[in-house]
Amino acid sequence: RAQRALCAAAAAGDKEQAMADKITKELGATSVKVDDISGGCGSMYNITVVSPQFEGKRLVQQHKMVTEVLKEDIAEMHGLTLQTSAK
């Protein structure tokens, strides 16, 4: 059981990194933080993104940009919180 828990935690870390990489690549983000806030099971995430592409965009537009990049990942989640800014 312990090995399974470690594997699940490693897989969750990989998932977080993969999402961060997508956001960085697609949105030219200067800072991305993806945290699994579901206790390691990968069902709920807190994501913080700073990207110059958000400049002049309303918060709703910024969030839409992130959710579009993570569309496939979001389909597998129970919940997501986003914080976005241009600086």
mmCIF file with all atom_site columns, C-alpha atoms in Angstrom, residues 1-65:
data_model
loop_
_atom_site.group_PDB
_atom_site.id
_atom_site.type_symbol
_atom_site.label_atom_id
_atom_site.label_alt_id
_atom_site.label_comp_id
_atom_site.label_asym_id
_atom_site.label_entity_id
_atom_site.label_seq_id
_atom_site.pdbx_PDB_ins_code
_atom_site.Cartn_x
_atom_site.Cartn_y
_atom_site.Cartn_z
_atom_site.occupancy
_atom_site.B_iso_or_equiv
_atom_site.pdbx_formal_charge
_atom_site.auth_seq_id
_atom_site.auth_comp_id
_atom_site.auth_asym_id
_atom_site.auth_atom_id
_atom_site.pdbx_PDB_model_num
ATOM 1  C CA . ARG A 1 1  ? 0.000   0.000  0.000   1.00 0.00 ? 1  ARG A CA 1
ATOM 2  C CA . ALA A 1 2  ? 2.779   2.425  0.865   1.00 0.00 ? 2  ALA A CA 1
ATOM 3  C CA . GLN A 1 3  ? 4.362   1.888  -2.550  1.00 0.00 ? 3  GLN A CA 1
ATOM 4  C CA . ARG A 1 4  ? 1.019   2.536  -4.253  1.00 0.00 ? 4  ARG A CA 1
ATOM 5  C CA . ALA A 1 5  ? 0.652   5.794  -2.292  1.00 0.00 ? 5  ALA A CA 1
ATOM 6  C CA . LEU A 1 6  ? 4.168   6.853  -3.306  1.00 0.00 ? 6  LEU A CA 1
ATOM 7  C CA . CYS A 1 7  ? 3.435   6.053  -6.949  1.00 0.00 ? 7  CYS A CA 1
ATOM 8  C CA . ALA A 1 8  ? 0.203   8.026  -6.793  1.00 0.00 ? 8  ALA A CA 1
ATOM 9  C CA . ALA A 1 9  ? 2.026   10.987 -5.243  1.00 0.00 ? 9  ALA A CA 1
ATOM 10 C CA . ALA A 1 10 ? 4.735   10.829 -7.929  1.00 0.00 ? 10 ALA A CA 1
ATOM 11 C CA . ALA A 1 11 ? 2.092   10.651 -10.656 1.00 0.00 ? 11 ALA A CA 1
ATOM 12 C CA . ALA A 1 12 ? 0.317   13.659 -9.145  1.00 0.00 ? 12 ALA A CA 1
ATOM 13 C CA . GLY A 1 13 ? 3.595   15.597 -9.175  1.00 0.00 ? 13 GLY A CA 1
ATOM 14 C CA . ASP A 1 14 ? 4.082   14.682 -12.827 1.00 0.00 ? 14 ASP A CA 1
ATOM 15 C CA . LYS A 1 15 ? 0.551   15.878 -13.599 1.00 0.00 ? 15 LYS A CA 1
ATOM 16 C CA . GLU A 1 16 ? 1.172   19.196 -11.849 1.00 0.00 ? 16 GLU A CA 1
ATOM 17 C CA . GLN A 1 17 ? 4.399   19.701 -13.807 1.00 0.00 ? 17 GLN A CA 1
ATOM 18 C CA . ALA A 1 18 ? 2.718   18.776 -17.099 1.00 0.00 ? 18 ALA A CA 1
ATOM 19 C CA . MET A 1 19 ? -0.039  21.333 -16.495 1.00 0.00 ? 19 MET A CA 1
ATOM 20 C CA . ALA A 1 20 ? 2.506   24.005 -15.537 1.00 0.00 ? 20 ALA A CA 1
ATOM 21 C CA . ASP A 1 21 ? 4.511   23.253 -18.692 1.00 0.00 ? 21 ASP A CA 1
ATOM 22 C CA . LYS A 1 22 ? 1.408   23.577 -20.906 1.00 0.00 ? 22 LYS A CA 1
ATOM 23 C CA . ILE A 1 23 ? 0.468   26.915 -19.360 1.00 0.00 ? 23 ILE A CA 1
ATOM 24 C CA . THR A 1 24 ? 4.019   28.257 -19.644 1.00 0.00 ? 24 THR A CA 1
ATOM 25 C CA . LYS A 1 25 ? 4.288   27.228 -23.284 1.00 0.00 ? 25 LYS A CA 1
ATOM 26 C CA . GLU A 1 26 ? 0.835   28.312 -24.470 1.00 0.00 ? 26 GLU A CA 1
ATOM 27 C CA . LEU A 1 27 ? 0.495   31.551 -22.503 1.00 0.00 ? 27 LEU A CA 1
ATOM 28 C CA . GLY A 1 28 ? 4.118   32.666 -22.269 1.00 0.00 ? 28 GLY A CA 1
ATOM 29 C CA . ALA A 1 29 ? 3.742   32.649 -18.498 1.00 0.00 ? 29 ALA A CA 1
ATOM 30 C CA . THR A 1 30 ? 6.537   34.108 -16.410 1.00 0.00 ? 30 THR A CA 1
ATOM 31 C CA . SER A 1 31 ? 5.318   32.298 -13.288 1.00 0.00 ? 31 SER A CA 1
ATOM 32 C CA . VAL A 1 32 ? 3.115   29.233 -12.860 1.00 0.00 ? 32 VAL A CA 1
ATOM 33 C CA . LYS A 1 33 ? 2.298   27.375 -9.675  1.00 0.00 ? 33 LYS A CA 1
ATOM 34 C CA . VAL A 1 34 ? 0.117   24.256 -9.730  1.00 0.00 ? 34 VAL A CA 1
ATOM 35 C CA . ASP A 1 35 ? -0.820  22.711 -6.377  1.00 0.00 ? 35 ASP A CA 1
ATOM 36 C CA . ASP A 1 36 ? -2.850  19.561 -5.831  1.00 0.00 ? 36 ASP A CA 1
ATOM 37 C CA . ILE A 1 37 ? -5.121  20.564 -2.952  1.00 0.00 ? 37 ILE A CA 1
ATOM 38 C CA . SER A 1 38 ? -7.008  17.258 -2.838  1.00 0.00 ? 38 SER A CA 1
ATOM 39 C CA . GLY A 1 39 ? -4.525  15.476 -0.607  1.00 0.00 ? 39 GLY A CA 1
ATOM 40 C CA . GLY A 1 40 ? -2.605  13.960 -3.494  1.00 0.00 ? 40 GLY A CA 1
ATOM 41 C CA . CYS A 1 41 ? -5.434  12.284 -5.398  1.00 0.00 ? 41 CYS A CA 1
ATOM 42 C CA . GLY A 1 42 ? -5.390  14.816 -8.256  1.00 0.00 ? 42 GLY A CA 1
ATOM 43 C CA . SER A 1 43 ? -9.039  15.823 -8.166  1.00 0.00 ? 43 SER A CA 1
ATOM 44 C CA . MET A 1 44 ? -8.687  19.473 -7.098  1.00 0.00 ? 44 MET A CA 1
ATOM 45 C CA . TYR A 1 45 ? -6.034  22.030 -7.995  1.00 0.00 ? 45 TYR A CA 1
ATOM 46 C CA . ASN A 1 46 ? -5.064  25.569 -7.119  1.00 0.00 ? 46 ASN A CA 1
ATOM 47 C CA . ILE A 1 47 ? -3.306  27.253 -10.055 1.00 0.00 ? 47 ILE A CA 1
ATOM 48 C CA . THR A 1 48 ? -1.599  30.637 -10.068 1.00 0.00 ? 48 THR A CA 1
ATOM 49 C CA . VAL A 1 49 ? -0.454  32.128 -13.381 1.00 0.00 ? 49 VAL A CA 1
ATOM 50 C CA . VAL A 1 50 ? 1.379   35.339 -14.239 1.00 0.00 ? 50 VAL A CA 1
ATOM 51 C CA . SER A 1 51 ? 1.529   36.088 -17.966 1.00 0.00 ? 51 SER A CA 1
ATOM 52 C CA . PRO A 1 52 ? 2.084   39.269 -19.970 1.00 0.00 ? 52 PRO A CA 1
ATOM 53 C CA . GLN A 1 53 ? -0.613  37.939 -22.353 1.00 0.00 ? 53 GLN A CA 1
ATOM 54 C CA . PHE A 1 54 ? -3.161  38.833 -19.645 1.00 0.00 ? 54 PHE A CA 1
ATOM 55 C CA . GLU A 1 55 ? -2.320  42.551 -19.945 1.00 0.00 ? 55 GLU A CA 1
ATOM 56 C CA . GLY A 1 56 ? -5.482  44.565 -20.607 1.00 0.00 ? 56 GLY A CA 1
ATOM 57 C CA . LYS A 1 57 ? -7.750  41.524 -20.246 1.00 0.00 ? 57 LYS A CA 1
ATOM 58 C CA . ARG A 1 58 ? -10.506 41.195 -17.672 1.00 0.00 ? 58 ARG A CA 1
ATOM 59 C CA . LEU A 1 59 ? -10.188 38.489 -15.032 1.00 0.00 ? 59 LEU A CA 1
ATOM 60 C CA . VAL A 1 60 ? -12.845 36.349 -16.717 1.00 0.00 ? 60 VAL A CA 1
ATOM 61 C CA . GLN A 1 61 ? -10.907 36.499 -20.004 1.00 0.00 ? 61 GLN A CA 1
ATOM 62 C CA . GLN A 1 62 ? -7.667  35.550 -18.229 1.00 0.00 ? 62 GLN A CA 1
ATOM 63 C CA . HIS A 1 63 ? -9.325  32.544 -16.601 1.00 0.00 ? 63 HIS A CA 1
ATOM 64 C CA . LYS A 1 64 ? -10.851 31.487 -19.913 1.00 0.00 ? 64 LYS A CA 1
ATOM 65 C CA . MET A 1 65 ? -7.385  31.526 -21.488 1.00 0.00 ? 65 MET A CA 1
#
